Every structure is written in C-alpha cells, then in structure tokens.
C-alpha cells in the first residue's frame, strides 16, 4: 500500500459513508487501499472543524490624523479612501474603517457636469448680463431641446431596498433603445409645447426651421399684435439655431435684431428652461422607471409637462434677474442652476 499525498473527492465521500456505517479507520484504509495515517489525519481534521478567525486589533486614528484626512478629502475630490489615507501617510487601516471614518465627514457624490468656460466665454457672459440687465424677462420666450431615453440618466435607478428584499430587475438593452428629442418654450407663466422632433436627435438648419413652421408658428400666429411686437425669442448657439439660414428664416417671420436675443457661449445655466427639463425628467424617471417604446416615453413627457403649473413656470422665468446679478458677481463664472 503506497502512501499518497491527497485524498480525492470520491475517496473523501467514501470515508464519510464508511464512518456512518461504523467502520474503523483501519478498515477504511484497507477498503480504499490507502495509508492508515492518511485516513486518520483526514478524520481528525474533519472533526476539528474550521478554525475561528482571529480578529486583529484595529489601528486607532488620532484626532490629528482625522484632521489630516478631512483636509485631504476636501483637497482630493473623487479619490478613493485608500488614496486619501495614503496621502496622509496613514497605513494599516482596513477599508471598512476608512469608509466609516469618511462617511462621518463626507458623502459619495458624482462629479457635476458643466461646460468649460475660458476667459473669452466669461467676458461674453458678463457683456450679455450687462446688455439685458434692464430687460422685462416676462416678454422673453425661452426655448431649448431635450433628449429623453427609454432608461433615463445613468445612476438614477437607485433607492433604499429593505433588508431581506431583492433589488428590482431592470431591462438591459443591447443597443440602448434610442430616444426622443423634445422641443419646448416657456414665457412668463406659459408653457409652449412640448413638441416631438420627429426627425430624431440631429437637426440641421432646414429641418429646424421646418419644425418651427409646423409647431411654434401655429402658437405664435394666435397671439395678439402687441404680444408679437414685444416678444423676444431666445435660442442657444446650436449650429442649427445660429446658422445664416435659420437667422434669415426667423427674420422673415419678424424675429430679428432686438427681438432675437443674443446668447453667450457655454451657458445652459442661464436658461431657465433647463430647470423645466429637470422637473420633467425627475417625474418620468422616478423610482427608476423604464420604458419599452418611444411612444410610451413621449406620453410620459406630455403628462409630466401638463402637471407643471403656471406658478412653477413663473418662478423659473422670474429667476432671470437673480441669474444676471450672479453672473456679474462671479465675473462671468458658472452659477449653477
């Protein structure tokens, strides 16, 4: 009987079965043709069970080190807990302890996305604010487009899940499922639209003007002569908006010179309709809702827009005076929304 190093899984199963039948270790060794010492060692190890984990004493963090960690966390946003502690020369702290310490002084957040502003952009934003500082913004029609997808923004499908409960299952699409481009405008306490841009996400000058012909013009035609005389049309600097073709088309409709607001570059934070888009998205994607078709997400957009009352829109349009003052106070810097 030669001695082997390890028992196979099949041999271990047989040993357990023979023991249950009352066989001795010597008899089992003969039946399996294995060394008696190997069988005895396996039986002894099985009876001992798993060794208990020895908890190592955790490293204590001093008040001075806590201050260093707080300073490093403020100086290194988006860094990992390990990187923060290493920058403070604090070693030997497990991840669970690092996260618990940081949780008392910070919060995990995603980085804010905003357009880049260089010196020229800031100067143009200041010039724009000075130009329109005395404008009656209740006469301005603020317009913009928004794209909505079937699944909503990444990271919105999160929430509190009770202990013992499973997280809801979300659809996973191979090609994203597409989306809908929505156009709308707000003036004083009125919402114009929303309208579905049928051609899809990308607009050129011709399709943009044809879209305004089919949608905006129908609303504009019903307004009084005094309203048309005083209204100022606002649009951003998207290529399809700022092209010579689109500018000439608007001029033929009487929207030109002072009636067409100039717009500073990289300035979505100055357009109050961006806040309307946030309100609508929060409503249609609440509780991580997903959609199975473009028609269903469009219907949700229309329903959410109808729930936005005139007072909410008026609050947005009346915020413009404060936005202009903030731009000047920050010397053209980004003001948030």
XYZ file of C-alpha atoms in Angstrom:
337
model
C 0.000 0.000 0.000
C 1.721 3.141 -1.181
C 1.263 6.453 0.600
C -0.330 9.227 -1.472
C -0.370 12.954 -0.785
C -4.036 13.918 -1.119
C -7.353 12.161 -0.973
C -9.675 12.602 -3.935
C -13.190 13.935 -3.561
C -14.584 10.486 -4.249
C -12.400 8.939 -1.542
C -13.455 11.552 0.995
C -17.114 10.810 0.271
C -16.486 7.092 0.770
C -14.703 7.723 4.084
C -17.705 9.672 5.385
C -20.061 6.890 4.259
C -17.918 4.139 5.849
C -17.731 6.092 9.106
C -21.522 6.389 9.108
C -21.709 2.607 8.718
C -19.472 2.154 11.787
C -16.226 1.140 10.063
C -12.955 1.816 11.830
C -10.210 3.950 10.290
C -8.033 0.845 9.793
C -10.797 -0.989 7.905
C -11.454 2.094 5.748
C -7.745 2.278 4.876
C -7.815 -1.353 3.731
C -11.007 -0.837 1.710
C -9.597 2.218 -0.061
C -6.062 0.802 -0.252
C -4.681 3.958 1.290
C -2.217 4.543 4.096
C -3.811 4.362 7.559
C -2.140 7.613 8.629
C -3.735 9.484 5.710
C -7.201 8.262 6.698
C -6.677 9.140 10.384
C -5.400 12.621 9.505
C -8.472 13.332 7.342
C -10.841 12.143 10.107
C -9.067 14.259 12.746
C -9.125 17.408 10.559
C -12.814 16.911 9.803
C -13.664 16.612 13.499
C -11.747 19.798 14.403
C -13.854 21.933 12.026
C -12.873 25.371 10.722
C -10.594 27.485 12.829
C -12.127 30.637 14.170
C -10.919 33.847 12.610
C -8.665 35.801 14.920
C -9.658 39.453 14.895
C -6.621 41.690 14.620
C -6.683 44.817 16.735
C -7.643 47.791 14.588
C -5.357 50.741 14.305
C -6.582 53.716 16.312
C -6.915 57.038 14.499
C -5.829 60.115 16.430
C -7.607 63.471 16.326
C -4.649 64.949 14.446
C -4.883 62.229 11.799
C -8.623 62.786 11.473
C -7.973 66.455 10.682
C -5.427 65.432 8.053
C -7.937 63.036 6.481
C -10.634 65.719 6.379
C -8.246 68.158 4.709
C -7.138 65.528 2.174
C -10.746 64.572 1.340
C -11.548 68.220 0.596
C -8.387 68.604 -1.470
C -8.822 65.323 -3.416
C -12.479 65.011 -4.520
C -13.360 61.721 -6.254
C -10.259 59.992 -4.780
C -10.601 56.539 -3.224
C -10.437 56.043 0.541
C -7.069 54.301 0.109
C -5.613 57.233 -1.849
C -6.843 59.723 0.756
C -5.307 57.820 3.662
C -2.062 57.199 1.790
C -1.706 60.922 1.095
C -1.838 61.431 4.880
C 0.782 58.694 5.475
C -1.781 56.687 7.458
C -1.278 52.973 6.853
C -2.675 49.759 8.286
C -6.303 50.911 8.272
C -8.768 48.418 6.701
C -11.175 49.580 4.016
C -14.259 49.243 6.237
C -12.701 51.561 8.834
C -11.566 54.060 6.199
C -15.058 54.244 4.714
C -16.692 54.567 8.146
C -14.400 57.480 9.011
C -15.005 59.235 5.685
C -18.753 58.687 5.965
C -18.792 60.890 9.090
C -17.181 63.823 7.275
C -18.092 63.383 3.596
C -20.611 61.897 1.190
C -20.161 59.919 -2.014
C -21.330 62.086 -4.902
C -20.921 62.149 -8.663
C -18.923 64.934 -10.263
C -21.021 67.783 -11.640
C -21.003 68.176 -15.396
C -20.732 71.678 -16.770
C -19.449 73.276 -19.966
C -15.856 74.597 -19.931
C -15.561 78.352 -19.517
C -12.428 80.161 -20.687
C -11.614 83.837 -20.306
C -13.394 84.809 -23.537
C -16.545 82.943 -22.509
C -16.630 84.698 -19.154
C -16.240 88.129 -20.744
C -19.077 87.416 -23.176
C -21.292 86.223 -20.331
C -20.634 89.456 -18.456
C -21.369 91.561 -21.557
C -24.600 89.626 -22.073
C -25.683 90.198 -18.460
C -24.989 93.943 -18.714
C -26.881 94.190 -22.017
C -30.057 92.533 -20.709
C -29.946 93.732 -17.097
C -32.945 96.047 -17.599
C -34.936 93.649 -19.788
C -38.502 92.658 -18.931
C -37.967 88.891 -18.908
C -41.700 88.202 -18.821
C -41.604 89.057 -22.549
C -38.866 86.530 -23.381
C -39.697 83.133 -24.879
C -37.024 80.720 -23.604
C -36.617 77.694 -25.881
C -34.481 74.568 -25.925
C -34.395 70.881 -26.838
C -34.111 67.899 -24.508
C -33.384 64.289 -25.328
C -35.129 61.577 -23.308
C -34.169 57.906 -23.481
C -36.031 54.739 -22.572
C -33.872 54.079 -19.496
C -33.183 57.561 -18.113
C -29.886 59.010 -16.886
C -27.269 56.615 -15.532
C -27.260 56.314 -11.768
C -30.905 57.323 -11.261
C -32.105 53.751 -10.717
C -31.039 53.702 -7.075
C -33.007 53.698 -3.878
C -33.472 52.142 -0.459
C -34.031 48.381 -0.502
C -35.311 46.760 2.694
C -33.242 44.071 4.374
C -34.097 40.647 3.038
C -35.640 42.110 -0.124
C -34.207 41.733 -3.601
C -33.486 44.751 -5.792
C -35.914 45.168 -8.719
C -34.771 43.835 -12.075
C -34.033 46.410 -14.811
C -34.162 45.792 -18.535
C -30.808 45.524 -20.230
C -30.698 46.581 -23.879
C -28.006 45.678 -26.378
C -28.345 48.845 -28.482
C -29.654 51.371 -25.955
C -33.220 51.518 -27.296
C -32.983 55.029 -28.782
C -34.653 58.186 -27.540
C -36.912 61.149 -28.309
C -35.858 64.753 -28.941
C -38.291 67.200 -27.347
C -38.620 70.945 -28.019
C -40.459 73.400 -25.778
C -40.547 77.010 -24.696
C -41.612 78.993 -21.635
C -42.695 82.629 -21.403
C -43.918 84.309 -18.235
C -46.210 81.595 -16.786
C -46.985 79.751 -20.039
C -45.556 76.543 -21.459
C -45.268 76.280 -25.240
C -45.283 72.613 -26.238
C -43.753 70.173 -25.667
C -43.303 69.025 -29.260
C -41.676 65.833 -30.527
C -38.933 66.466 -33.077
C -39.812 63.657 -35.459
C -36.544 63.605 -37.412
C -34.563 62.319 -34.428
C -31.682 63.607 -32.389
C -29.723 65.592 -35.012
C -31.204 68.733 -36.560
C -29.885 70.762 -39.468
C -30.954 74.313 -40.285
C -33.604 73.317 -42.812
C -35.296 70.708 -40.609
C -35.146 73.053 -37.594
C -36.901 75.858 -39.466
C -39.472 73.448 -40.878
C -40.088 72.197 -37.351
C -40.693 75.771 -36.108
C -43.004 76.320 -39.081
C -45.112 73.311 -38.083
C -45.177 73.894 -34.325
C -44.032 77.258 -32.951
C -45.615 79.285 -35.769
C -49.042 77.795 -35.012
C -48.804 79.070 -31.436
C -47.248 82.416 -32.452
C -49.949 83.140 -35.058
C -52.691 83.106 -32.396
C -51.048 85.834 -30.314
C -52.053 89.489 -30.432
C -50.151 92.147 -32.395
C -48.925 93.795 -29.171
C -47.615 90.451 -27.892
C -45.720 89.820 -31.132
C -44.293 93.327 -31.051
C -42.835 92.926 -27.544
C -41.849 89.253 -27.531
C -38.125 88.376 -27.550
C -37.158 84.967 -28.934
C -34.320 83.124 -27.169
C -32.428 80.111 -28.528
C -28.947 78.791 -27.793
C -25.993 78.681 -30.173
C -26.516 75.182 -31.574
C -25.383 75.075 -35.230
C -28.933 74.569 -36.499
C -30.080 77.617 -34.488
C -27.299 80.106 -35.168
C -26.825 79.410 -38.900
C -27.440 82.098 -41.531
C -30.296 80.033 -42.912
C -32.153 79.893 -39.554
C -31.444 83.557 -38.775
C -32.840 84.600 -42.181
C -35.920 82.398 -41.690
C -36.652 83.989 -38.290
C -36.118 87.456 -39.774
C -38.777 86.763 -42.404
C -41.151 85.967 -39.536
C -40.395 89.309 -37.913
C -37.996 87.910 -35.289
C -34.795 89.878 -35.846
C -32.442 92.434 -34.294
C -33.618 93.236 -30.745
C -36.413 90.658 -30.964
C -33.854 87.847 -31.285
C -31.814 87.530 -28.099
C -28.084 87.084 -28.491
C -26.792 84.204 -26.383
C -23.396 83.800 -24.694
C -21.405 80.610 -25.369
C -21.444 77.626 -22.988
C -24.302 78.994 -20.875
C -27.016 76.398 -20.192
C -27.025 77.599 -16.564
C -28.556 80.904 -17.708
C -31.523 79.321 -19.493
C -34.464 78.764 -17.086
C -35.989 76.073 -19.295
C -33.131 73.778 -18.251
C -34.805 73.663 -14.834
C -38.070 72.661 -16.501
C -36.273 69.726 -18.123
C -35.041 68.658 -14.694
C -38.593 68.751 -13.299
C -39.907 66.632 -16.174
C -37.072 64.088 -16.003
C -37.483 63.655 -12.250
C -41.144 62.890 -12.843
C -40.846 60.464 -15.761
C -37.895 58.526 -14.306
C -38.983 58.428 -10.660
C -38.421 55.121 -8.872
C -36.093 54.040 -11.684
C -38.904 53.730 -14.243
C -38.013 52.371 -17.692
C -39.976 52.433 -20.946
C -40.413 49.850 -23.659
C -41.160 52.140 -26.625
C -40.579 55.699 -27.833
C -44.327 56.348 -27.789
C -44.589 55.402 -24.111
C -41.755 57.713 -23.041
C -43.226 60.532 -25.153
C -46.623 60.094 -23.475
C -44.876 60.296 -20.100
C -43.182 63.561 -21.119
C -46.516 65.084 -22.189
C -48.197 64.002 -18.948
C -45.366 65.384 -16.812
C -45.412 68.687 -18.717
C -49.144 69.058 -18.117
C -48.555 68.682 -14.381
C -46.201 71.690 -14.343
C -48.430 74.589 -13.324
C -48.116 78.251 -14.253
C -46.669 79.239 -10.860
C -43.718 76.888 -11.315
C -43.014 78.315 -14.764
C -43.356 81.863 -13.464
C -40.836 81.106 -10.706
C -38.348 79.986 -13.373
C -38.799 82.996 -15.661
C -38.680 85.431 -12.731
C -35.340 83.969 -11.643
C -33.531 85.685 -14.521
C -32.786 88.939 -12.695
C -31.018 86.986 -9.978
C -29.093 84.923 -12.545
C -27.767 88.022 -14.264
C -26.632 89.516 -10.959
C -24.910 86.226 -10.071
C -23.057 86.202 -13.387
C -21.777 89.712 -12.768
C -20.873 88.899 -9.154
C -18.899 85.834 -10.286
C -17.271 87.771 -13.143
C -18.805 85.563 -15.776
C -18.296 82.309 -13.871
C -20.654 79.370 -13.778
C -23.637 79.990 -11.456
C -25.300 76.547 -11.322
C -28.991 76.023 -11.941
